Amino acid sequence: MREGLHPEGGELLYAEVLLPLPLPGTYTYAVPPNLASEVSFGKRVEVPFGKRKLYAGLVVALSHQRSGDSRLKPVLSVIDERPVIHPVQWRFWQWMADYYMCTPGEVMNAALPAHLKLSSETRVVLSDALTDLPDALTEKEYLIAEALSIQSALRIQDVKGILQQQTVYPLIHRMMQKGLVRLEEELKESYKPRQLSCVRLCEPYASNRDALTEAFNLVARSEHQTNLLLAFLDLERKRPEPRQSELLKRAGAPHSSLKALQKKGILEVYTRTVSRIEDYEGMLETASPLSAQQKEALRAIEEAYAPPASAGGAAESAEKGTAPHLPKGKPKKVSSKPVLLHGITGSGKTRIYIELIKRAVEAGQQVLYLLPEIALTTQIVQRLQKVFGRQVLVYHSRLNNNQRVELWQAVYEGRGIVLGARSALFLPFCKLGLVIVDEEHETSYRQQDPAPRYQGRDSAVFLAHLQGARILLGSATPALESYYNARKGKYALVEMKERYGESQLPEVRVIPMRGRQNKGPAHLSKELIEAIQATIEAGDQVILFQNRRGYAPALRCETCGWTQSCVQCDVSLTYHKYRQEMQCHYCGYHTKLAKTCPDCGSTDLFLQGFGTEKIEDELKIYFPELRVQRMDYDTVRGKGSYARILEEFDEGQIEVLVGTQMVTKGLDFEHVGLVGIVSADQLLSFPDFRAAERAFQLMVQVAGRAGRKEKRGKVLIQAANTAHPVLQEVLEHNFEGFYKRELAERRDFFYPPFSRLLRITLRHRKAQRVNEAARIFEARLRPVFGQHLAGPAVPHIGRVRGQYLIQMLIKMEPRPAEIANYKRWLRKLGDFVRKQPGLSGLQIIYEVDPS
């Protein structure tokens, strides 16, 4: 312990600090007396970790003890003046780490904006004992020493730049051995407030405008100064204290003229801190009147939210399954039962959301509105901003790091309505009153990699319970588990079975594709081509859905069957025509299109299958004048790409929109007359027990984009297997029939909602090691789970990014206490397996409730 850190035998203060690292728990640090009054829960503190590294950790607990521990490291400094999280966030993080089998540090890493997670940067500095540079220096050592004589320290990246090489640590190590340099760690705050140079009048002109006559007399001899003063007065009428750059541009005057006005005491240039969060500047509007159906749905929702007869009743309801797992202790107020709003496409669910948001805001509460992808935020944000204005905050992955910090701070302070993707769950709400999960069935709510691998919808249910907030799950095609919970009474069920206004459900037809010879493009039937032409001639728009991006998913050899594959993954490369290359959609590896087969030397190679890019290409061949746009991962990577494509489609600049799942999710357009599902078979034949459910949801959702106003739309589904029961249920808009048939199959094979799933994935760079680990796991799991253990087995794609994979799936009875015990045991089993010879590099991934 550092001398003088704590008085002998005095009251010692200790801080439990959480670090943004995949570590099993928190670490205890001693708090120096001079920092004791500053350290408190939720603040970031600078702490040493390991040999040299410094981190910004979060204080999550404080305690006093009577005797010190000399091995404890001290807190070095307190970074924040106020906490960055509330206690309820820490409880939420603890639950997520426990339920989804990860570490609290991994949750913290996912939750905090990057600029609030600080780790030290290694810098090279000259040794304190060094007075003169020795003569016997190599050329590279001399370059580094000379650079350090000019500036006090160099980052490792700076050293690499000076030497024009990537490997520099051996050289730095030799210089350290010679006593030339030493290494130090520095923790730097990454977030910087946005500051602008602005201009305002000095006294007495600011308070006495009559005195401006005297100011104009002072500048009368200078045209530039006069123009500057006139431009300032003109700008000030529109916006107080305008920006310096704006003023100089308006006046067309040099910076020296502004300096002259400063010296004369007329204008003052100062720095003002401004927010990066965009404010809505448009006129507010009143939401449209509620229809009779919407009024009835709203009444039913409010009735479900009514406080139960007793707090015990609410706790009992929660115990029965309103949340996946209950927190320790009690929520801050009695939670209401979750409500599932099952409304067909076009029934007006968003209008219900707006009314509930309005009531929450009037009660002084915060609102969290979750959407599965940022593709949906453009339209919804516009609708909400017209009603709520600047109260609406948007949080998603396209924000830069500084914007994330400012939005985090705004939510911490209690600002209004947050609309975002699943990561918005982690924001520091302090008075959350309403949570809305729109399109609650969407698989995009599932976080896959990295940890925490959580389900956003289920986590939202728990967060609402923890905060005592109301929660509403909305969908036209609810997840089977959600609908089951509603039918069993765990959730309240509210249904809207009619479209808003005069709009009708679209006409749906299936086009058989087996054995037909098309005269037109290979993947578009004659019926679909004719329907596209008729729709465009009628002045309407078309959406074509194909759930695969790229031009073709495989390049094969006609002679021997060779396939051009990824060098790191066991998957064929997809051809992207606009890039003229083959690309892996798992690791990003790309290479040129092969011209000859490496196995047999044949040049008879052909592209197999088709994706959105090929559909777009074929449309342009068949309809050369058609305005076609693709909407998939390749076309929306740039900032603002989503919004631009949707805006152009909404304005009629795009006649045909070809896309993947992005075009199915809750978008609302007035003039879509036709929706074409190019290949239903790809959806129905996926090897997963949820394949039928996802296919039904996708087809119903994309069909719902057609005919959403006065006209009745048309939906054409191309399929080879026309006898599949899901197609018949889509044709009849028969969700209830789909639910009953699918539920019976789930019951027969013991799948959710009748069981709970836990998937274990083993990864290692050597196939032998991953097989060995799988044998150890099976030997211990089989006696416990018996027939409810599936695997070990190599998944559909057995190698990804150079790592070999083996998976096991465990089915468990839905008993929370029993499942919690299994999780603890599995973690210990994983630790045991990793300690076996040769298995220290094994990665074990636990996925709870995998989708």
PDB file of C-alpha atoms in Angstrom, residues 23-205:
ATOM      1  CA  LEU A  23     -14.201 -10.739 -16.509  1.00  0.00           C
ATOM      2  CA  PRO A  24     -16.366 -12.730 -14.067  1.00  0.00           C
ATOM      3  CA  GLY A  25     -17.131  -9.922 -11.616  1.00  0.00           C
ATOM      4  CA  THR A  26     -16.075  -6.617 -10.099  1.00  0.00           C
ATOM      5  CA  TYR A  27     -12.716  -5.646  -8.590  1.00  0.00           C
ATOM      6  CA  THR A  28     -12.085  -3.996  -5.227  1.00  0.00           C
ATOM      7  CA  TYR A  29      -9.969  -0.842  -5.079  1.00  0.00           C
ATOM      8  CA  ALA A  30      -8.915   1.278  -2.113  1.00  0.00           C
ATOM      9  CA  VAL A  31     -10.232   4.850  -2.131  1.00  0.00           C
ATOM     10  CA  PRO A  32      -7.649   7.449  -1.002  1.00  0.00           C
ATOM     11  CA  PRO A  33      -8.933   9.872   1.671  1.00  0.00           C
ATOM     12  CA  ASN A  34      -8.621  12.856  -0.674  1.00  0.00           C
ATOM     13  CA  LEU A  35     -11.054  11.180  -3.115  1.00  0.00           C
ATOM     14  CA  ALA A  36     -13.495   9.745  -0.574  1.00  0.00           C
ATOM     15  CA  SER A  37     -15.928  12.654  -0.870  1.00  0.00           C
ATOM     16  CA  GLU A  38     -15.944  12.442  -4.700  1.00  0.00           C
ATOM     17  CA  VAL A  39     -16.350   8.685  -5.202  1.00  0.00           C
ATOM     18  CA  SER A  40     -19.972   7.538  -5.409  1.00  0.00           C
ATOM     19  CA  PHE A  41     -22.117   4.943  -7.165  1.00  0.00           C
ATOM     20  CA  GLY A  42     -22.287   5.206 -10.955  1.00  0.00           C
ATOM     21  CA  LYS A  43     -19.269   7.469 -11.443  1.00  0.00           C
ATOM     22  CA  ARG A  44     -16.329   6.495 -13.591  1.00  0.00           C
ATOM     23  CA  VAL A  45     -12.969   6.243 -11.856  1.00  0.00           C
ATOM     24  CA  GLU A  46      -9.469   5.821 -13.225  1.00  0.00           C
ATOM     25  CA  VAL A  47      -7.984   2.554 -11.956  1.00  0.00           C
ATOM     26  CA  PRO A  48      -4.865   0.493 -12.743  1.00  0.00           C
ATOM     27  CA  PHE A  49      -5.385  -3.034 -14.024  1.00  0.00           C
ATOM     28  CA  GLY A  50      -2.718  -5.600 -14.832  1.00  0.00           C
ATOM     29  CA  LYS A  51       0.923  -4.552 -15.044  1.00  0.00           C
ATOM     30  CA  ARG A  52       0.523  -1.176 -16.715  1.00  0.00           C
ATOM     31  CA  LYS A  53      -2.960  -0.593 -18.153  1.00  0.00           C
ATOM     32  CA  LEU A  54      -5.344   2.062 -16.919  1.00  0.00           C
ATOM     33  CA  TYR A  55      -9.122   1.854 -17.351  1.00  0.00           C
ATOM     34  CA  ALA A  56     -12.194   3.932 -16.674  1.00  0.00           C
ATOM     35  CA  GLY A  57     -14.241   1.633 -14.449  1.00  0.00           C
ATOM     36  CA  LEU A  58     -17.705   2.156 -12.956  1.00  0.00           C
ATOM     37  CA  VAL A  59     -18.208   2.282  -9.206  1.00  0.00           C
ATOM     38  CA  VAL A  60     -21.093  -0.097  -8.442  1.00  0.00           C
ATOM     39  CA  ALA A  61     -20.732  -0.404  -4.646  1.00  0.00           C
ATOM     40  CA  LEU A  62     -18.901   1.215  -1.715  1.00  0.00           C
ATOM     41  CA  SER A  63     -18.063  -0.312   1.655  1.00  0.00           C
ATOM     42  CA  HIS A  64     -16.150   0.477   4.872  1.00  0.00           C
ATOM     43  CA  GLN A  65     -13.799  -1.925   6.651  1.00  0.00           C
ATOM     44  CA  ARG A  66     -11.676  -1.607   9.781  1.00  0.00           C
ATOM     45  CA  SER A  67      -8.416  -3.038   8.408  1.00  0.00           C
ATOM     46  CA  GLY A  68      -6.637  -2.439   5.132  1.00  0.00           C
ATOM     47  CA  ASP A  69      -5.320  -4.867   2.513  1.00  0.00           C
ATOM     48  CA  SER A  70      -1.878  -3.842   1.274  1.00  0.00           C
ATOM     49  CA  ARG A  71      -2.420  -5.762  -1.990  1.00  0.00           C
ATOM     50  CA  LEU A  72      -5.296  -3.569  -3.102  1.00  0.00           C
ATOM     51  CA  LYS A  73      -4.561  -0.989  -5.760  1.00  0.00           C
ATOM     52  CA  PRO A  74      -5.873   2.538  -5.257  1.00  0.00           C
ATOM     53  CA  VAL A  75      -8.370   4.552  -7.272  1.00  0.00           C
ATOM     54  CA  LEU A  76      -6.222   7.106  -9.128  1.00  0.00           C
ATOM     55  CA  SER A  77      -8.840   9.732  -9.961  1.00  0.00           C
ATOM     56  CA  VAL A  78     -12.568  10.379 -10.320  1.00  0.00           C
ATOM     57  CA  ILE A  79     -13.539  11.154 -13.919  1.00  0.00           C
ATOM     58  CA  ASP A  80     -17.150  12.299 -13.538  1.00  0.00           C
ATOM     59  CA  GLU A  81     -18.763  15.077 -11.543  1.00  0.00           C
ATOM     60  CA  ARG A  82     -22.042  13.140 -11.536  1.00  0.00           C
ATOM     61  CA  PRO A  83     -22.921   9.453 -12.097  1.00  0.00           C
ATOM     62  CA  VAL A  84     -23.412   8.134 -15.646  1.00  0.00           C
ATOM     63  CA  ILE A  85     -25.874   5.372 -14.657  1.00  0.00           C
ATOM     64  CA  HIS A  86     -28.705   5.010 -12.167  1.00  0.00           C
ATOM     65  CA  PRO A  87     -28.863   2.049  -9.731  1.00  0.00           C
ATOM     66  CA  VAL A  88     -31.677   0.470 -11.771  1.00  0.00           C
ATOM     67  CA  GLN A  89     -29.311   0.158 -14.779  1.00  0.00           C
ATOM     68  CA  TRP A  90     -26.824  -1.796 -12.694  1.00  0.00           C
ATOM     69  CA  ARG A  91     -29.602  -4.180 -11.622  1.00  0.00           C
ATOM     70  CA  PHE A  92     -30.584  -4.586 -15.272  1.00  0.00           C
ATOM     71  CA  TRP A  93     -26.969  -5.339 -16.258  1.00  0.00           C
ATOM     72  CA  GLN A  94     -26.671  -7.902 -13.447  1.00  0.00           C
ATOM     73  CA  TRP A  95     -29.836  -9.651 -14.588  1.00  0.00           C
ATOM     74  CA  MET A  96     -28.699  -9.694 -18.206  1.00  0.00           C
ATOM     75  CA  ALA A  97     -25.294 -11.152 -17.302  1.00  0.00           C
ATOM     76  CA  ASP A  98     -26.922 -13.838 -15.170  1.00  0.00           C
ATOM     77  CA  TYR A  99     -29.775 -14.714 -17.514  1.00  0.00           C
ATOM     78  CA  TYR A 100     -27.810 -14.711 -20.777  1.00  0.00           C
ATOM     79  CA  MET A 101     -24.715 -16.372 -19.269  1.00  0.00           C
ATOM     80  CA  CYS A 102     -22.134 -13.662 -19.907  1.00  0.00           C
ATOM     81  CA  THR A 103     -20.123 -11.340 -17.659  1.00  0.00           C
ATOM     82  CA  PRO A 104     -21.199  -7.941 -16.259  1.00  0.00           C
ATOM     83  CA  GLY A 105     -18.176  -6.427 -17.997  1.00  0.00           C
ATOM     84  CA  GLU A 106     -19.455  -7.624 -21.381  1.00  0.00           C
ATOM     85  CA  VAL A 107     -22.826  -6.035 -20.644  1.00  0.00           C
ATOM     86  CA  MET A 108     -21.114  -2.791 -19.633  1.00  0.00           C
ATOM     87  CA  ASN A 109     -19.083  -2.864 -22.834  1.00  0.00           C
ATOM     88  CA  ALA A 110     -22.270  -3.230 -24.894  1.00  0.00           C
ATOM     89  CA  ALA A 111     -24.192  -0.634 -22.896  1.00  0.00           C
ATOM     90  CA  LEU A 112     -21.874   2.358 -22.580  1.00  0.00           C
ATOM     91  CA  PRO A 113     -21.075   4.605 -25.563  1.00  0.00           C
ATOM     92  CA  ALA A 114     -17.486   4.165 -26.776  1.00  0.00           C
ATOM     93  CA  HIS A 115     -16.402   7.582 -25.484  1.00  0.00           C
ATOM     94  CA  LEU A 116     -17.459   6.635 -21.951  1.00  0.00           C
ATOM     95  CA  LYS A 117     -15.325   3.459 -22.043  1.00  0.00           C
ATOM     96  CA  LEU A 118     -11.730   4.579 -21.662  1.00  0.00           C
ATOM     97  CA  SER A 119      -8.559   2.507 -21.597  1.00  0.00           C
ATOM     98  CA  SER A 120      -5.059   3.879 -21.432  1.00  0.00           C
ATOM     99  CA  GLU A 121      -2.810   4.469 -24.408  1.00  0.00           C
ATOM    100  CA  THR A 122       0.821   3.359 -24.287  1.00  0.00           C
ATOM    101  CA  ARG A 123       3.283   6.169 -24.959  1.00  0.00           C
ATOM    102  CA  VAL A 124       7.057   6.113 -25.444  1.00  0.00           C
ATOM    103  CA  VAL A 125       9.017   8.806 -23.565  1.00  0.00           C
ATOM    104  CA  LEU A 126      12.719   9.470 -23.069  1.00  0.00           C
ATOM    105  CA  SER A 127      14.199   7.991 -19.913  1.00  0.00           C
ATOM    106  CA  ASP A 128      14.418  10.423 -16.963  1.00  0.00           C
ATOM    107  CA  ALA A 129      18.052   9.460 -16.349  1.00  0.00           C
ATOM    108  CA  LEU A 130      19.103  10.183 -19.938  1.00  0.00           C
ATOM    109  CA  THR A 131      21.085  13.446 -20.350  1.00  0.00           C
ATOM    110  CA  ASP A 132      22.753  12.989 -23.755  1.00  0.00           C
ATOM    111  CA  LEU A 133      22.144  10.577 -26.588  1.00  0.00           C
ATOM    112  CA  PRO A 134      24.882   7.917 -26.809  1.00  0.00           C
ATOM    113  CA  ASP A 135      26.873   7.694 -30.031  1.00  0.00           C
ATOM    114  CA  ALA A 136      26.273   3.985 -30.709  1.00  0.00           C
ATOM    115  CA  LEU A 137      22.672   4.190 -31.936  1.00  0.00           C
ATOM    116  CA  THR A 138      21.207   2.355 -34.875  1.00  0.00           C
ATOM    117  CA  GLU A 139      19.519   4.428 -37.563  1.00  0.00           C
ATOM    118  CA  LYS A 140      16.040   3.507 -36.328  1.00  0.00           C
ATOM    119  CA  GLU A 141      16.933   4.184 -32.684  1.00  0.00           C
ATOM    120  CA  TYR A 142      18.271   7.597 -33.679  1.00  0.00           C
ATOM    121  CA  LEU A 143      15.044   8.437 -35.567  1.00  0.00           C
ATOM    122  CA  ILE A 144      12.940   7.651 -32.499  1.00  0.00           C
ATOM    123  CA  ALA A 145      15.265   9.488 -30.105  1.00  0.00           C
ATOM    124  CA  GLU A 146      15.338  12.548 -32.376  1.00  0.00           C
ATOM    125  CA  ALA A 147      11.537  12.587 -32.582  1.00  0.00           C
ATOM    126  CA  LEU A 148      11.303  12.383 -28.759  1.00  0.00           C
ATOM    127  CA  SER A 149      13.675  15.340 -28.416  1.00  0.00           C
ATOM    128  CA  ILE A 150      11.144  17.423 -30.397  1.00  0.00           C
ATOM    129  CA  GLN A 151       7.935  16.191 -28.728  1.00  0.00           C
ATOM    130  CA  SER A 152       7.679  14.810 -25.221  1.00  0.00           C
ATOM    131  CA  ALA A 153       5.952  11.509 -26.040  1.00  0.00           C
ATOM    132  CA  LEU A 154       5.098   9.246 -28.990  1.00  0.00           C
ATOM    133  CA  ARG A 155       2.177   6.891 -29.387  1.00  0.00           C
ATOM    134  CA  ILE A 156       2.927   3.393 -30.672  1.00  0.00           C
ATOM    135  CA  GLN A 157       1.115   4.380 -33.864  1.00  0.00           C
ATOM    136  CA  ASP A 158       3.457   7.391 -34.198  1.00  0.00           C
ATOM    137  CA  VAL A 159       6.502   5.112 -33.911  1.00  0.00           C
ATOM    138  CA  LYS A 160       5.118   2.873 -36.657  1.00  0.00           C
ATOM    139  CA  GLY A 161       4.637   5.904 -38.877  1.00  0.00           C
ATOM    140  CA  ILE A 162       8.151   7.230 -38.316  1.00  0.00           C
ATOM    141  CA  LEU A 163       9.773   3.874 -39.087  1.00  0.00           C
ATOM    142  CA  GLN A 164       7.248   2.947 -41.817  1.00  0.00           C
ATOM    143  CA  GLN A 165       6.816  -0.545 -40.344  1.00  0.00           C
ATOM    144  CA  GLN A 166       4.210  -2.396 -38.287  1.00  0.00           C
ATOM    145  CA  THR A 167       6.481  -4.384 -35.924  1.00  0.00           C
ATOM    146  CA  VAL A 168       8.059  -1.920 -33.507  1.00  0.00           C
ATOM    147  CA  TYR A 169       7.887  -3.531 -30.066  1.00  0.00           C
ATOM    148  CA  PRO A 170      11.225  -5.419 -30.385  1.00  0.00           C
ATOM    149  CA  LEU A 171      12.990  -2.129 -31.178  1.00  0.00           C
ATOM    150  CA  ILE A 172      11.289  -0.336 -28.273  1.00  0.00           C
ATOM    151  CA  HIS A 173      12.257  -3.206 -25.970  1.00  0.00           C
ATOM    152  CA  ARG A 174      15.949  -2.905 -26.991  1.00  0.00           C
ATOM    153  CA  MET A 175      15.865   0.859 -26.392  1.00  0.00           C
ATOM    154  CA  MET A 176      14.362   0.244 -22.933  1.00  0.00           C
ATOM    155  CA  GLN A 177      17.165  -2.229 -22.111  1.00  0.00           C
ATOM    156  CA  LYS A 178      19.713   0.443 -23.085  1.00  0.00           C
ATOM    157  CA  GLY A 179      18.030   2.936 -20.774  1.00  0.00           C
ATOM    158  CA  LEU A 180      17.045   5.229 -23.640  1.00  0.00           C
ATOM    159  CA  VAL A 181      13.268   5.199 -23.285  1.00  0.00           C
ATOM    160  CA  ARG A 182      10.498   4.070 -20.975  1.00  0.00           C
ATOM    161  CA  LEU A 183       6.808   3.362 -21.439  1.00  0.00           C
ATOM    162  CA  GLU A 184       3.982   5.150 -19.677  1.00  0.00           C
ATOM    163  CA  GLU A 185       0.220   4.844 -19.774  1.00  0.00           C
ATOM    164  CA  GLU A 186      -2.136   7.780 -20.196  1.00  0.00           C
ATOM    165  CA  LEU A 187      -5.918   7.756 -19.854  1.00  0.00           C
ATOM    166  CA  LYS A 188      -7.574  10.377 -22.049  1.00  0.00           C
ATOM    167  CA  GLU A 189     -11.192  11.494 -22.121  1.00  0.00           C
ATOM    168  CA  SER A 190     -12.474  10.802 -25.661  1.00  0.00           C
ATOM    169  CA  TYR A 191     -15.689  12.806 -25.511  1.00  0.00           C
ATOM    170  CA  LYS A 192     -15.455  16.512 -26.237  1.00  0.00           C
ATOM    171  CA  PRO A 193     -18.452  18.851 -26.227  1.00  0.00           C
ATOM    172  CA  ARG A 194     -19.196  20.563 -29.513  1.00  0.00           C
ATOM    173  CA  GLN A 195     -18.167  24.198 -29.314  1.00  0.00           C
ATOM    174  CA  LEU A 196     -18.853  26.998 -31.769  1.00  0.00           C
ATOM    175  CA  SER A 197     -17.380  30.489 -32.079  1.00  0.00           C
ATOM    176  CA  CYS A 198     -20.300  32.899 -31.845  1.00  0.00           C
ATOM    177  CA  VAL A 199     -20.658  36.689 -31.902  1.00  0.00           C
ATOM    178  CA  ARG A 200     -22.607  39.085 -29.701  1.00  0.00           C
ATOM    179  CA  LEU A 201     -22.738  42.818 -29.013  1.00  0.00           C
ATOM    180  CA  CYS A 202     -20.633  44.308 -26.257  1.00  0.00           C
ATOM    181  CA  GLU A 203     -21.957  46.752 -23.686  1.00  0.00           C
ATOM    182  CA  PRO A 204     -23.387  49.346 -23.848  1.00  0.00           C
ATOM    183  CA  TYR A 205     -24.682  48.354 -27.300  1.00  0.00           C
TER     184      TYR A 205
END
